[in-house]
PDB file of C-alpha atoms in Angstrom:
ATOM      1  CA  UNK W   1     136.822 220.910 113.800  1.00  0.00           C
ATOM      2  CA  UNK W   2     138.386 223.914 115.434  1.00  0.00           C
ATOM      3  CA  UNK W   3     138.210 224.117 119.218  1.00  0.00           C
ATOM      4  CA  UNK W   4     137.124 227.358 120.916  1.00  0.00           C
ATOM      5  CA  UNK W   5     137.326 228.122 124.628  1.00  0.00           C
ATOM      6  CA  UNK W   6     134.564 230.511 125.695  1.00  0.00           C
ATOM      7  CA  UNK W   7     135.369 232.457 128.871  1.00  0.00           C
ATOM      8  CA  UNK W   8     132.165 234.201 129.967  1.00  0.00           C
ATOM      9  CA  UNK W   9     130.746 234.647 133.475  1.00  0.00           C
ATOM     10  CA  UNK W  10     127.139 235.165 132.368  1.00  0.00           C
ATOM     11  CA  UNK W  11     125.468 231.734 132.052  1.00  0.00           C
ATOM     12  CA  UNK W  12     122.975 233.001 129.459  1.00  0.00           C
ATOM     13  CA  UNK W  13     125.656 234.588 127.259  1.00  0.00           C
ATOM     14  CA  UNK W  14     127.878 231.539 127.632  1.00  0.00           C
ATOM     15  CA  UNK W  15     125.076 229.277 126.416  1.00  0.00           C
ATOM     16  CA  UNK W  16     124.126 231.592 123.540  1.00  0.00           C
ATOM     17  CA  UNK W  17     127.735 231.760 122.320  1.00  0.00           C
ATOM     18  CA  UNK W  18     128.162 228.005 122.716  1.00  0.00           C
ATOM     19  CA  UNK W  19     125.078 227.294 120.625  1.00  0.00           C
ATOM     20  CA  UNK W  20     126.086 229.743 117.892  1.00  0.00           C
ATOM     21  CA  UNK W  21     129.587 228.292 117.630  1.00  0.00           C
ATOM     22  CA  UNK W  22     128.347 224.691 117.611  1.00  0.00           C
ATOM     23  CA  UNK W  23     126.004 225.526 114.724  1.00  0.00           C
ATOM     24  CA  UNK W  24     129.133 226.540 112.821  1.00  0.00           C
ATOM     25  CA  UNK W  25     130.797 223.190 113.606  1.00  0.00           C
ATOM     26  CA  UNK W  26     133.200 224.427 116.272  1.00  0.00           C
ATOM     27  CA  UNK W  27     134.072 222.239 119.245  1.00  0.00           C
ATOM     28  CA  UNK W  28     133.219 224.436 122.214  1.00  0.00           C
ATOM     29  CA  UNK W  29     134.386 224.319 125.791  1.00  0.00           C
ATOM     30  CA  UNK W  30     133.037 227.025 128.068  1.00  0.00           C
ATOM     31  CA  UNK W  31     134.053 228.230 131.514  1.00  0.00           C
ATOM     32  CA  UNK W  32     132.801 230.949 133.868  1.00  0.00           C
ATOM     33  CA  UNK W  33     136.083 232.427 135.136  1.00  0.00           C
ATOM     34  CA  UNK W  34     139.645 233.263 134.228  1.00  0.00           C
ATOM     35  CA  UNK W  35     140.919 230.703 136.736  1.00  0.00           C
ATOM     36  CA  UNK W  36     138.902 227.960 135.061  1.00  0.00           C
ATOM     37  CA  UNK W  37     140.241 229.088 131.693  1.00  0.00           C
ATOM     38  CA  UNK W  38     143.840 228.765 132.860  1.00  0.00           C
ATOM     39  CA  UNK W  39     143.081 225.293 134.211  1.00  0.00           C
ATOM     40  CA  UNK W  40     141.766 224.308 130.766  1.00  0.00           C
ATOM     41  CA  UNK W  41     144.828 225.803 129.076  1.00  0.00           C
ATOM     42  CA  UNK W  42     147.067 223.451 131.082  1.00  0.00           C
ATOM     43  CA  UNK W  43     145.438 220.578 129.191  1.00  0.00           C
ATOM     44  CA  UNK W  44     146.332 219.270 125.785  1.00  0.00           C
ATOM     45  CA  UNK W  45     145.400 219.959 123.074  1.00  0.00           C
ATOM     46  CA  UNK W  46     145.051 223.706 123.342  1.00  0.00           C
ATOM     47  CA  UNK W  47     142.042 225.425 121.806  1.00  0.00           C
ATOM     48  CA  UNK W  48     142.533 227.204 118.486  1.00  0.00           C
ATOM     49  CA  UNK W  49     140.963 230.350 119.926  1.00  0.00           C
ATOM     50  CA  UNK W  50     139.687 231.892 123.153  1.00  0.00           C
ATOM     51  CA  UNK W  51     136.563 234.040 123.136  1.00  0.00           C
ATOM     52  CA  UNK W  52     137.114 236.228 126.194  1.00  0.00           C
ATOM     53  CA  UNK W  53     134.706 238.324 128.244  1.00  0.00           C
ATOM     54  CA  UNK W  54     136.729 241.445 129.063  1.00  0.00           C
ATOM     55  CA  UNK W  55     134.999 242.011 132.425  1.00  0.00           C
ATOM     56  CA  UNK W  56     135.141 238.755 134.353  1.00  0.00           C
ATOM     57  CA  UNK W  57     134.510 238.755 138.090  1.00  0.00           C
ATOM     58  CA  UNK W  58     137.949 237.353 138.934  1.00  0.00           C
ATOM     59  CA  UNK W  59     140.099 239.140 136.333  1.00  0.00           C
ATOM     60  CA  UNK W  60     139.709 241.734 133.589  1.00  0.00           C
ATOM     61  CA  UNK W  61     140.798 241.190 129.994  1.00  0.00           C
ATOM     62  CA  UNK W  62     144.066 243.095 130.364  1.00  0.00           C
ATOM     63  CA  UNK W  63     145.053 241.025 133.389  1.00  0.00           C
ATOM     64  CA  UNK W  64     144.062 237.832 131.575  1.00  0.00           C
ATOM     65  CA  UNK W  65     146.240 238.709 128.583  1.00  0.00           C
ATOM     66  CA  UNK W  66     149.201 239.555 130.833  1.00  0.00           C
ATOM     67  CA  UNK W  67     148.937 236.186 132.594  1.00  0.00           C
ATOM     68  CA  UNK W  68     148.477 234.427 129.265  1.00  0.00           C
ATOM     69  CA  UNK W  69     151.741 235.992 128.022  1.00  0.00           C
ATOM     70  CA  UNK W  70     153.501 234.794 131.174  1.00  0.00           C
ATOM     71  CA  UNK W  71     152.341 231.247 130.429  1.00  0.00           C
ATOM     72  CA  UNK W  72     153.618 231.495 126.836  1.00  0.00           C
ATOM     73  CA  UNK W  73     150.302 230.130 125.574  1.00  0.00           C
ATOM     74  CA  UNK W  74     149.544 233.370 123.716  1.00  0.00           C
ATOM     75  CA  UNK W  75     151.884 232.390 120.889  1.00  0.00           C
ATOM     76  CA  UNK W  76     149.752 229.341 120.104  1.00  0.00           C
ATOM     77  CA  UNK W  77     146.179 230.580 120.762  1.00  0.00           C
ATOM     78  CA  UNK W  78     144.282 233.507 119.265  1.00  0.00           C
ATOM     79  CA  UNK W  79     142.239 235.572 121.737  1.00  0.00           C
ATOM     80  CA  UNK W  80     139.109 237.369 120.659  1.00  0.00           C
TER      81      UNK W  80
END
């Protein structure tokens, strides 16, 4: 199965997305902040994709993508 990291600060949206992805046989890990997402990305194996809320409380999508590029993870993970 493909692994997806869901980064969403709304608990209800996070759960809805998690359930929808699991029904499609994705392995889902979900976090509530950009910081938590970067902690997960330090682990191995990396997710196949990141589903990103563009308006997180601790960082917006543009900032997240800039930091992701600095960590060189962006070459290995698709961000939606």
